[in-house]
Coordinates of C-alpha atoms in Angstrom, one line a residue:
X1 CA 0.0 0.0 0.0
X2 CA 1.4 3.4 -1.0
X3 CA 0.7 6.9 0.2
X4 CA -2.1 8.5 -1.9
X5 CA -4.4 11.5 -2.1
X6 CA -8.2 11.0 -1.7
X7 CA -10.9 13.5 -2.4
X8 CA -14.3 14.1 -0.7
X9 CA -13.0 14.9 1.8
X10 CA -9.5 15.9 0.7
X11 CA -6.9 13.9 2.6
X12 CA -3.5 12.2 2.3
X13 CA -3.5 8.5 3.4
X14 CA 0.1 7.7 4.3
X15 CA 1.6 4.3 4.9
X16 CA 5.0 3.9 6.5
X17 CA 7.8 1.3 6.3
X18 CA 6.9 -0.2 9.7
X19 CA 3.4 -1.0 8.5
X20 CA 1.6 1.8 10.3
X21 CA -0.6 4.3 8.6
X22 CA -2.0 7.8 9.2
X23 CA -4.4 10.1 7.4
X24 CA -3.7 13.8 7.1
X25 CA -7.0 15.8 6.6
X26 CA -6.7 18.8 4.3
X27 CA -10.4 19.6 3.7
X28 CA -12.2 22.7 4.7
X29 CA -9.4 25.1 3.6
X30 CA -9.9 28.6 2.2
X31 CA -8.3 27.5 -1.1
X32 CA -9.1 23.9 -2.0
X33 CA -7.2 24.1 -5.3
X34 CA -3.9 24.9 -3.7
X35 CA -4.6 22.5 -0.8
X36 CA -5.0 19.6 -3.4
X37 CA -1.7 20.6 -5.1
X38 CA 0.1 20.5 -1.7
X39 CA -1.6 17.2 -0.9
X40 CA 0.0 15.7 -4.0
X41 CA 3.3 17.3 -2.9
X42 CA 3.1 15.5 0.4
X43 CA 2.8 12.2 -1.4
X44 CA 6.1 12.9 -3.2
X45 CA 7.8 13.5 0.2
X46 CA 6.7 10.3 1.8
X47 CA 8.4 6.9 1.5
X48 CA 9.0 5.3 -1.0
X49 CA 8.9 8.4 -3.2
X50 CA 10.6 10.6 -0.5
X51 CA 12.4 10.4 2.7
X52 CA 9.6 10.9 5.2
X53 CA 9.1 7.6 7.0
X54 CA 7.2 8.5 10.1
X55 CA 3.8 9.9 11.2
X56 CA 5.3 13.0 12.7
X57 CA 6.8 14.0 9.4
X58 CA 3.5 13.8 7.7
X59 CA 1.9 15.7 10.6
X60 CA 4.4 18.5 10.2
X61 CA 4.0 18.8 6.4
X62 CA 0.2 18.7 6.6
X63 CA 0.2 21.4 9.3
X64 CA 2.5 23.5 7.2
X65 CA 0.3 23.0 4.1
X66 CA -2.9 24.1 5.9
X67 CA -1.3 27.2 7.4
X68 CA 0.4 28.0 4.1
X69 CA -3.0 27.8 2.3
X70 CA -4.8 29.9 4.9
X71 CA -2.1 32.6 5.1
X72 CA -1.8 32.9 1.3
X73 CA -5.6 33.1 1.0
X74 CA -5.6 35.9 3.6
X75 CA -3.1 37.7 1.5
X76 CA -5.4 37.5 -1.5
X77 CA -4.1 34.4 -3.3
X78 CA -6.8 32.1 -4.7
X79 CA -5.0 30.1 -7.5
X80 CA -3.1 26.8 -7.7
X81 CA 0.5 26.1 -7.2
X82 CA 1.3 27.0 -10.8
X83 CA -0.1 30.5 -10.2
X84 CA 2.3 31.2 -7.3
X85 CA 5.0 33.8 -8.1
X86 CA 8.3 34.7 -6.6
X87 CA 7.2 37.9 -5.1
X88 CA 4.2 36.3 -3.3
X89 CA 6.3 33.5 -1.8
X90 CA 9.2 35.9 -0.8
X91 CA 6.6 38.0 1.1
X92 CA 5.2 34.9 2.7
X93 CA 8.6 33.4 3.7
X94 CA 9.7 36.7 5.3
X95 CA 6.6 36.6 7.5
X96 CA 7.0 33.0 8.9
X97 CA 9.6 31.1 10.9
X98 CA 12.7 29.5 9.4
X99 CA 11.4 26.0 9.9
X100 CA 8.1 26.8 8.1
X101 CA 10.2 28.3 5.3
X102 CA 12.1 25.0 4.9
X103 CA 9.0 22.9 5.0
X104 CA 7.1 25.1 2.5
X105 CA 10.1 24.9 0.2
X106 CA 10.0 21.1 0.4
X107 CA 6.3 21.2 -0.4
X108 CA 7.0 23.3 -3.5
X109 CA 9.8 20.9 -4.5
X110 CA 7.3 18.1 -4.3
X111 CA 5.1 20.0 -6.8
X112 CA 7.9 19.6 -9.4
X113 CA 7.7 21.3 -12.8
X114 CA 4.3 22.9 -12.0
X115 CA 6.0 25.6 -10.0
X116 CA 6.9 28.8 -11.8
X117 CA 10.5 28.7 -13.2
X118 CA 11.6 31.9 -11.3
X119 CA 10.2 30.5 -8.1
X120 CA 11.8 27.1 -8.6
X121 CA 15.2 28.9 -8.6
X122 CA 14.5 30.2 -5.1
X123 CA 13.1 26.8 -4.0
X124 CA 16.3 25.1 -5.2
X125 CA 18.6 27.8 -3.9
X126 CA 19.6 29.1 -0.4
X127 CA 16.6 29.6 1.9
X128 CA 15.4 33.1 2.6
X129 CA 15.6 32.2 6.4
X130 CA 17.8 29.6 8.0
X131 CA 17.4 28.0 11.4
X132 CA 20.1 28.7 13.8
X133 CA 22.5 25.8 13.7
X134 CA 22.6 24.0 17.0
X135 CA 26.0 23.1 18.4
X136 CA 27.1 19.5 19.0
X137 CA 24.9 17.7 21.5
X138 CA 26.9 17.6 24.8
X139 CA 26.6 14.6 27.1
X140 CA 25.8 15.0 30.8
X141 CA 28.9 15.5 33.0
X142 CA 30.1 12.6 35.0
X143 CA 28.7 14.1 38.2
X144 CA 25.3 14.7 36.6
X145 CA 25.2 11.3 35.1
X146 CA 26.0 9.5 38.4
X147 CA 23.4 11.6 40.2
X148 CA 20.8 10.9 37.5
X149 CA 21.4 7.2 37.5
X150 CA 21.5 6.8 41.3
X151 CA 18.3 8.8 41.9
X152 CA 16.4 7.0 39.1
X153 CA 17.6 3.6 40.5
X154 CA 16.7 4.6 44.1
X155 CA 13.2 5.6 43.0
X156 CA 12.7 2.4 41.0
X157 CA 13.7 0.3 44.0
X158 CA 11.2 2.2 46.1
X159 CA 8.4 1.6 43.5
X160 CA 9.2 -2.1 43.4
X161 CA 9.3 -2.3 47.2
X162 CA 5.8 -0.6 47.5
X163 CA 4.5 -2.9 44.8
X164 CA 5.7 -6.1 46.5
X165 CA 4.3 -4.9 49.8
X166 CA 0.9 -4.3 48.1
X167 CA 1.0 -7.9 46.6
X168 CA 1.8 -9.3 50.0
X169 CA -1.4 -7.6 51.4
X170 CA -3.3 -9.1 48.5
X171 CA -2.2 -12.6 49.4
X172 CA -3.5 -12.1 53.0
X173 CA -7.0 -11.8 51.7
X174 CA -9.9 -9.6 53.0
X175 CA -9.6 -8.1 56.5
X176 CA -12.8 -7.1 58.3
X177 CA -11.0 -5.0 60.9
X178 CA -11.8 -1.2 61.1
X179 CA -15.0 -1.8 59.1
X180 CA -12.9 -2.9 56.2
X181 CA -11.3 0.5 55.8
X182 CA -7.7 -0.7 55.7
X183 CA -4.8 -1.1 53.2
X184 CA -5.2 -4.9 53.2
X185 CA -8.8 -4.8 52.0
X186 CA -8.1 -2.0 49.5
X187 CA -5.3 -4.1 48.0
X188 CA -7.5 -7.2 47.7
X189 CA -10.3 -5.2 46.2
X190 CA -8.1 -3.5 43.6
X191 CA -6.4 -6.8 42.7
X192 CA -9.8 -8.4 42.1
X193 CA -11.6 -5.6 40.3
X194 CA -8.8 -3.5 38.7
X195 CA -7.8 0.1 39.1
X196 CA -11.1 1.4 40.5
X197 CA -11.9 5.0 41.1
X198 CA -12.7 6.0 44.7
X199 CA -16.4 6.4 44.0
X200 CA -16.6 3.2 41.9
X201 CA -14.8 1.3 44.7
X202 CA -17.5 2.3 47.2
X203 CA -20.3 1.3 44.8
X204 CA -18.6 -2.0 44.1
X205 CA -18.7 -2.9 47.8
X206 CA -22.3 -1.6 48.0
X207 CA -21.4 1.3 50.2
X208 CA -21.7 5.1 49.9
X209 CA -19.0 7.6 49.2
X210 CA -18.8 8.4 52.9
X211 CA -17.0 5.1 53.3
X212 CA -13.8 6.8 52.2
X213 CA -14.1 9.9 54.4
X214 CA -11.5 11.0 57.0
X215 CA -8.5 10.6 54.6
X216 CA -9.3 7.0 53.8
X217 CA -9.6 7.9 50.1
X218 CA -6.0 9.1 50.1
X219 CA -5.0 5.7 51.6
X220 CA -7.0 3.9 48.9
X221 CA -5.3 6.0 46.2
X222 CA -1.9 5.2 47.6
X223 CA -2.5 1.4 47.6
X224 CA -3.8 1.7 44.0
X225 CA -0.7 3.6 42.9
X226 CA 1.5 0.9 44.5
X227 CA -0.3 -1.9 42.9
X228 CA -0.8 -0.4 39.4
X229 CA 1.9 1.7 37.8
X230 CA 0.8 5.1 36.5
X231 CA 2.3 7.4 33.8
X232 CA 5.0 8.8 36.1
X233 CA 6.3 5.3 37.1
X234 CA 6.1 4.3 33.5
X235 CA 8.2 7.2 32.3
X236 CA 10.7 6.7 35.2
X237 CA 11.3 3.1 34.3
X238 CA 11.6 3.8 30.6
X239 CA 14.2 6.6 31.4
X240 CA 16.2 4.3 33.6
X241 CA 16.0 1.6 30.9
X242 CA 17.5 4.2 28.5
X243 CA 20.3 4.9 31.0
X244 CA 21.1 1.2 31.2
X245 CA 21.0 0.4 27.4
X246 CA 21.2 3.7 25.5
X247 CA 17.8 3.4 23.8
X248 CA 15.7 6.5 24.6
X249 CA 12.2 6.3 26.0
X250 CA 10.5 7.4 22.8
X251 CA 12.3 4.7 20.8
X252 CA 10.8 1.9 22.9
X253 CA 7.4 3.2 23.9
X254 CA 5.6 1.0 21.3
X255 CA 7.3 -2.3 22.1
X256 CA 5.4 -5.5 22.4
X257 CA 6.2 -8.6 24.4
X258 CA 7.0 -10.4 21.1
X259 CA 9.8 -7.9 20.4
X260 CA 11.9 -9.6 23.1
X261 CA 13.8 -12.9 22.5
X262 CA 15.6 -14.8 25.2
X263 CA 18.9 -16.3 24.1
X264 CA 19.9 -18.3 27.2
X265 CA 19.1 -17.5 30.8
X266 CA 20.4 -14.0 31.1
X267 CA 20.7 -12.7 27.4
X268 CA 17.8 -10.8 26.0
X269 CA 17.5 -9.5 22.4
X270 CA 15.3 -6.5 21.9
X271 CA 14.0 -5.6 18.4
X272 CA 12.4 -2.2 17.9
X273 CA 11.6 0.3 15.1
X274 CA 13.1 3.7 15.2
X275 CA 11.1 6.0 13.0
X276 CA 14.1 7.6 11.2
X277 CA 16.0 4.4 10.6
X278 CA 13.6 1.5 10.6
X279 CA 14.2 -1.8 12.4
X280 CA 16.9 -1.9 15.0
X281 CA 18.0 -4.7 17.3
X282 CA 20.2 -4.7 20.4
X283 CA 21.4 -7.3 22.9
X284 CA 20.5 -5.7 26.3
X285 CA 23.1 -5.3 29.0
X286 CA 22.6 -7.3 32.2
X287 CA 21.2 -4.3 34.1
X288 CA 18.7 -3.5 31.4
X289 CA 17.5 -7.2 31.4
X290 CA 17.0 -7.1 35.2
X291 CA 15.1 -3.8 34.9
X292 CA 12.8 -5.3 32.2
X293 CA 12.1 -8.2 34.4
X294 CA 11.1 -5.9 37.3
X295 CA 8.9 -3.8 34.9
X296 CA 7.0 -6.9 33.7
X297 CA 6.6 -7.9 37.4
X298 CA 5.3 -4.4 38.2
X299 CA 2.9 -4.3 35.3
X300 CA 1.5 -7.8 35.6
X301 CA -1.5 -7.0 37.8
X302 CA -2.5 -4.1 35.5
X303 CA -2.0 -6.3 32.4
X304 CA -4.9 -8.5 33.5
X305 CA -7.3 -5.6 33.0
X306 CA -5.9 -4.3 29.7
X307 CA -8.0 -4.4 26.6
X308 CA -7.2 -7.4 24.3
X309 CA -5.5 -5.2 21.7
X310 CA -3.2 -3.7 24.4
X311 CA -2.4 -6.7 26.6
X312 CA 0.9 -7.4 24.8
X313 CA 2.1 -3.8 24.9
X314 CA 5.1 -3.7 27.2
X315 CA 4.8 -0.2 28.6
X316 CA 1.2 -0.1 29.7
X317 CA 0.2 2.0 32.7
X318 CA -2.9 3.4 34.5
X319 CA -3.7 6.8 33.2
X320 CA -5.5 9.2 35.5
X321 CA -6.2 11.8 32.8
X322 CA -7.8 9.5 30.3
X323 CA -11.6 9.2 30.5
X324 CA -13.0 6.8 27.8
X325 CA -16.7 6.8 27.5
X326 CA -16.9 3.0 27.6
X327 CA -15.1 2.8 31.0
X328 CA -16.7 4.4 34.1
X329 CA -15.8 1.9 36.8
X330 CA -12.0 1.9 36.5
X331 CA -9.2 4.1 35.2
X332 CA -8.1 3.5 31.7
X333 CA -5.2 1.1 31.0
X334 CA -3.2 2.7 28.2
X335 CA 0.3 2.7 26.7
X336 CA 2.5 5.6 25.4
X337 CA 1.8 4.4 21.8
X338 CA -2.0 4.4 22.1
X339 CA -2.2 7.6 24.0
X340 CA 0.3 9.5 21.8
X341 CA 1.7 11.4 24.7
X342 CA 5.1 13.0 24.5
X343 CA 5.8 12.5 28.2
X344 CA 6.6 16.2 28.7
X345 CA 4.4 16.4 31.9
X346 CA 5.8 13.2 33.3
X347 CA 9.3 14.4 32.6
X348 CA 8.7 17.7 34.5
X349 CA 7.2 15.9 37.4
X350 CA 10.0 13.4 37.5
X351 CA 12.6 16.1 37.5
X352 CA 10.9 17.9 40.4
X353 CA 10.3 14.7 42.4
X354 CA 14.0 13.6 42.1
X355 CA 15.3 17.1 42.6
X356 CA 17.8 16.6 39.7
X357 CA 20.5 19.2 39.7
X358 CA 23.1 20.2 37.1
X359 CA 26.6 21.1 38.0
X360 CA 25.7 24.7 38.0
X361 CA 23.0 24.1 40.7
X362 CA 20.1 24.7 38.3
X363 CA 17.4 22.0 37.8
X364 CA 18.7 19.3 35.5
X365 CA 16.7 19.0 32.3
X366 CA 16.0 15.4 31.2
X367 CA 16.7 15.1 27.5
X368 CA 16.3 11.7 25.8
X369 CA 18.9 12.4 23.2
X370 CA 21.4 13.5 25.8
X371 CA 20.8 10.3 27.7
X372 CA 21.6 8.3 24.6
X373 CA 24.7 10.4 23.8
X374 CA 26.0 10.1 27.4
X375 CA 25.5 6.4 27.4
X376 CA 27.7 5.9 24.3
X377 CA 30.2 8.5 25.5
X378 CA 30.6 6.5 28.8
X379 CA 31.2 3.3 26.8
X380 CA 33.7 5.1 24.6
X381 CA 35.7 6.2 27.6
X382 CA 35.8 2.6 28.7
X383 CA 37.4 1.5 25.5
X384 CA 34.2 0.2 24.0
X385 CA 34.2 -0.3 20.2
X386 CA 30.9 -2.0 19.6
X387 CA 29.6 0.8 17.4
X388 CA 31.0 2.9 14.6
X389 CA 28.4 5.6 15.3
X390 CA 27.5 7.6 18.3
X391 CA 23.9 7.6 17.5
X392 CA 22.5 4.5 15.7
X393 CA 19.4 6.5 14.7
X394 CA 21.3 9.0 12.6
X395 CA 22.9 8.7 9.2
X396 CA 26.7 9.2 8.9
X397 CA 26.1 12.7 7.4
X398 CA 24.0 13.8 10.4
X399 CA 26.3 12.1 12.8
X400 CA 29.3 14.1 11.4
X401 CA 27.5 17.4 11.5
X402 CA 25.7 16.9 14.8
X403 CA 28.4 15.3 17.0
X404 CA 31.8 16.1 15.5
X405 CA 31.1 19.4 13.8
X406 CA 33.5 22.3 14.3
X407 CA 32.2 25.3 16.3
X408 CA 34.6 28.2 15.6
X409 CA 36.3 29.5 12.4
X410 CA 39.7 28.6 13.9
X411 CA 38.6 25.0 14.4
X412 CA 37.1 24.9 10.9
X413 CA 40.4 26.0 9.5
X414 CA 42.3 23.4 11.5
X415 CA 40.0 20.6 10.4
X416 CA 40.3 21.7 6.7
X417 CA 44.1 21.9 7.0
X418 CA 44.2 18.3 8.4
X419 CA 42.0 17.1 5.5
X420 CA 44.2 18.9 2.9
X421 CA 47.4 17.5 4.4
X422 CA 45.9 14.0 4.5
X423 CA 44.8 14.2 0.9
X424 CA 48.2 15.5 -0.2
X425 CA 49.9 12.7 1.7
X426 CA 47.7 10.1 -0.1
X427 CA 48.6 11.7 -3.5
X428 CA 52.3 11.7 -2.6
X429 CA 52.2 8.0 -1.7
X430 CA 50.5 7.1 -4.9
X431 CA 53.4 8.4 -7.0
X432 CA 55.7 5.6 -8.2
X433 CA 59.2 5.5 -6.7
X434 CA 62.1 7.3 -8.5
X435 CA 65.0 4.9 -9.3
X436 CA 68.1 6.1 -11.1
X437 CA 71.7 5.2 -11.9
X438 CA 74.3 7.4 -13.5
X439 CA 73.3 6.5 -17.0
X440 CA 69.6 7.1 -16.4
X441 CA 69.9 10.4 -14.6
X442 CA 70.5 12.6 -17.7
X443 CA 67.8 11.0 -19.7
X444 CA 65.3 11.2 -16.8
X445 CA 66.1 14.9 -16.2
X446 CA 65.5 15.7 -19.9
X447 CA 62.3 13.7 -20.1
X448 CA 60.8 14.7 -16.7
X449 CA 61.5 18.4 -16.1
X450 CA 58.4 18.7 -14.0
X451 CA 59.7 16.0 -11.6
X452 CA 63.0 17.9 -11.4
X453 CA 61.0 21.0 -10.4
X454 CA 58.9 19.0 -7.9
X455 CA 62.1 17.7 -6.2
X456 CA 63.6 21.1 -6.3
X457 CA 66.7 19.9 -8.2
X458 CA 69.0 21.7 -10.6
X459 CA 72.0 20.3 -12.3
X460 CA 74.3 20.9 -9.4
X461 CA 71.9 19.3 -6.9
X462 CA 71.4 16.4 -9.3
X463 CA 75.1 15.8 -9.3
X464 CA 75.2 15.9 -5.5
X465 CA 72.3 13.4 -5.3
X466 CA 73.9 11.0 -7.7
X467 CA 77.3 11.2 -6.0
X468 CA 75.9 10.1 -2.6
X469 CA 76.3 13.4 -0.8
X470 CA 72.6 13.6 -0.1
X471 CA 72.2 9.9 0.9
X472 CA 70.3 8.7 4.0
X473 CA 70.1 5.1 5.0
X474 CA 67.4 3.9 2.5
X475 CA 67.8 6.3 -0.4
X476 CA 69.1 9.6 -1.6
X477 CA 67.0 12.5 -0.3
X478 CA 66.4 15.4 -2.6
X479 CA 65.9 17.8 0.3
X480 CA 66.3 16.8 3.9
X481 CA 65.1 20.2 5.1
X482 CA 61.8 20.2 3.2
X483 CA 59.8 19.4 6.3
X484 CA 57.5 16.7 4.9
X485 CA 57.8 14.6 8.1
X486 CA 58.9 17.2 10.5
X487 CA 59.5 21.0 11.0
X488 CA 60.5 22.8 7.9
X489 CA 64.1 23.9 7.8
X490 CA 65.3 21.1 10.2
X491 CA 66.7 17.7 9.3
X492 CA 64.0 15.1 8.5
X493 CA 63.3 12.9 11.6
X494 CA 61.6 10.1 9.7
X495 CA 62.5 6.5 10.4
X496 CA 64.4 4.6 7.6
X497 CA 61.4 2.8 6.2
X498 CA 59.4 6.0 5.8
X499 CA 61.7 6.9 2.9
X500 CA 60.1 4.1 0.9
X501 CA 56.9 6.2 0.5
X502 CA 58.5 9.7 0.5
X503 CA 58.2 11.6 -2.8
X504 CA 61.7 13.1 -2.2
X505 CA 63.5 9.7 -2.1
X506 CA 65.6 8.6 -5.1
X507 CA 66.7 5.0 -5.1
X508 CA 70.1 4.1 -6.8
X509 CA 71.9 0.8 -7.1
X510 CA 74.2 1.6 -4.2
X511 CA 71.2 1.5 -1.9
X512 CA 70.4 -2.2 -2.7
X513 CA 72.2 -3.6 0.3
X514 CA 70.4 -1.3 2.8
X515 CA 67.1 -2.0 1.1
X516 CA 67.7 -5.8 1.6
X517 CA 68.6 -5.1 5.3
X518 CA 65.3 -3.3 5.6
X519 CA 63.5 -6.3 4.0
X520 CA 65.2 -8.6 6.5
X521 CA 64.1 -6.3 9.4
X522 CA 60.5 -6.4 8.2
X523 CA 60.7 -10.2 8.1
X524 CA 62.0 -10.3 11.7
X525 CA 59.2 -7.9 12.9
X526 CA 56.5 -9.9 11.1
X527 CA 57.5 -13.0 13.2
X528 CA 57.1 -11.3 16.5
X529 CA 54.0 -9.1 15.7
X530 CA 50.5 -10.1 15.0
X531 CA 49.4 -9.8 11.4
X532 CA 47.1 -6.9 12.2
X533 CA 49.8 -5.0 14.1
X534 CA 52.4 -5.6 11.4
X535 CA 50.1 -4.4 8.6
X536 CA 49.2 -1.3 10.6
X537 CA 52.8 -0.3 11.4
X538 CA 54.9 -1.6 8.4
X539 CA 52.4 -2.9 5.9
X540 CA 52.5 0.0 3.3
X541 CA 56.3 0.2 3.4
X542 CA 56.8 -3.5 3.1
X543 CA 54.4 -3.6 0.1
X544 CA 56.2 -0.7 -1.7
X545 CA 59.6 -2.4 -1.1
X546 CA 58.6 -5.9 -2.3
X547 CA 56.4 -4.9 -5.2
X548 CA 57.8 -1.6 -6.6
X549 CA 61.3 -0.9 -5.5
X550 CA 63.3 -4.2 -5.3
X551 CA 61.8 -5.7 -8.5
X552 CA 63.2 -2.8 -10.5
X553 CA 66.8 -3.6 -9.6
X554 CA 68.9 -6.0 -11.6
X555 CA 68.7 -9.6 -10.2
X556 CA 72.5 -10.0 -10.3
X557 CA 72.9 -6.7 -8.3
X558 CA 70.5 -7.9 -5.7
X559 CA 72.3 -11.3 -5.4
X560 CA 75.6 -9.6 -4.9
X561 CA 74.1 -7.2 -2.3
X562 CA 72.5 -10.0 -0.4
X563 CA 75.9 -11.3 0.5
X564 CA 76.5 -8.1 2.5
X565 CA 73.3 -8.6 4.7
X566 CA 73.9 -10.2 8.1
X567 CA 70.2 -10.2 9.1
X568 CA 70.8 -8.4 12.5
X569 CA 69.4 -5.2 14.0
X570 CA 72.8 -3.7 14.3
X571 CA 72.9 -3.1 10.6
X572 CA 70.1 -0.5 10.8
X573 CA 69.9 2.8 12.7
X574 CA 67.2 1.7 15.1
X575 CA 65.9 3.1 18.4
X576 CA 65.9 0.7 21.4
X577 CA 62.1 0.2 21.2
X578 CA 62.3 -0.7 17.5
X579 CA 64.7 -3.7 17.9
X580 CA 63.6 -7.3 17.2
X581 CA 63.4 -9.8 20.1

């Protein structure tokens, strides 16, 4: 099933990769013609034709379309999208926020060639307004993170303790003492009949509302809260779950029991769908597994009274604010997915209840993305390398701009310099090695004047190079003060094998013995190092020596030079830490 536009009433029926669907209503606008054009544009933006893969994306574009139609109609525009002109849209864009500018531009892009050519140039170009670019998302400090985790864990322990105490009262059965107005009776009544309201509990027992006078109603509500988790307990447990496994509360709110798979006694695999990425899977850490077991224990009594279509939702809770017409005796059993709540109220209440404080002393704001970022940052400090990305819900492009972006012009220049140096180094290494003897030198200089200029050689310098005056251990160096591997103007500090990839190195027959000594050194190192370590340290140099340098020497020359090689470290200028065992 694909996203499509339906008329009478005008609407966009969107279907998403995870199988869910949603309908955006665009009827009843002041300009039905433009509204229909923008409805077709929304279709072009939704998967599989576009990049929008979630309900919230369609909601945002539908809202932008309705407001765009209304505000253009108020300005006197009554035509279709092909009648829009540059002046009208520029006036509109200057009157709205940057995010609405961006979304309206995307809608016009979805209209394609129907948009006026002059307007298309503005749509494809730089926005009239741009949102202020947010800086990299900073993790919580170590003190903030420890405080957040400890307070969440302490509160979760208290919730579980109160719940188990209520279940213990249930197992004791009814207690007629104090006219039945005691916690034991309340626990038994609620366990048998569900999360009753105070008035409905009295009617269930055939009594009047006066039964719960003198503060007894508050006691009843306290027992009900201990037995059945409400929205605040639900959000707290989801937040602590995110602290333990790095998956934010909004990423797991629509989980079902069948999204968890046990692989052994203590290993639990969780599969979930992240709206921006699609299916994800993660093996939960031990602490997250234990917390999930505690949550299933906590929600088990409430699950008995959940509607059939919700019984398998993991994060169900008792909602005091929801009043469905079909349920008057008990409070509704809902889940974050069905209720479509953002959790903003629960988040504020949780922050206040735990008295969370930032390092500055101000109230610490709970932020789902910061929790995820801090979790991965903590793992990285421990040497964890299980992920190549900080945030598994972002593409590599977003990852780079969001987490490792530069923040000042000086940092930007430094990063660009590093990139340029790295690219130049790659190009230098790709050049073939220069190998000359006395007979070849004159011919090479005449044939390759650009190489002579690159090396900075003239006739006198070429003579010095060929005579051996500019020799280092591995080759003849065209300019030891060039600063390719160290400070410019000072002698090159590079190790002997680095010359194999240096563009200033010129190899001559007299260097054959030292090159063979270097080959023997590589062989000794390969026997005492792991393959991965050897390839990382010496791999490129050994490959250049074996495949590009030595094969170009005469075989008889190499055979004669091999007799001079003793295969010991004393033949090379090595540092103590570079010697073979």
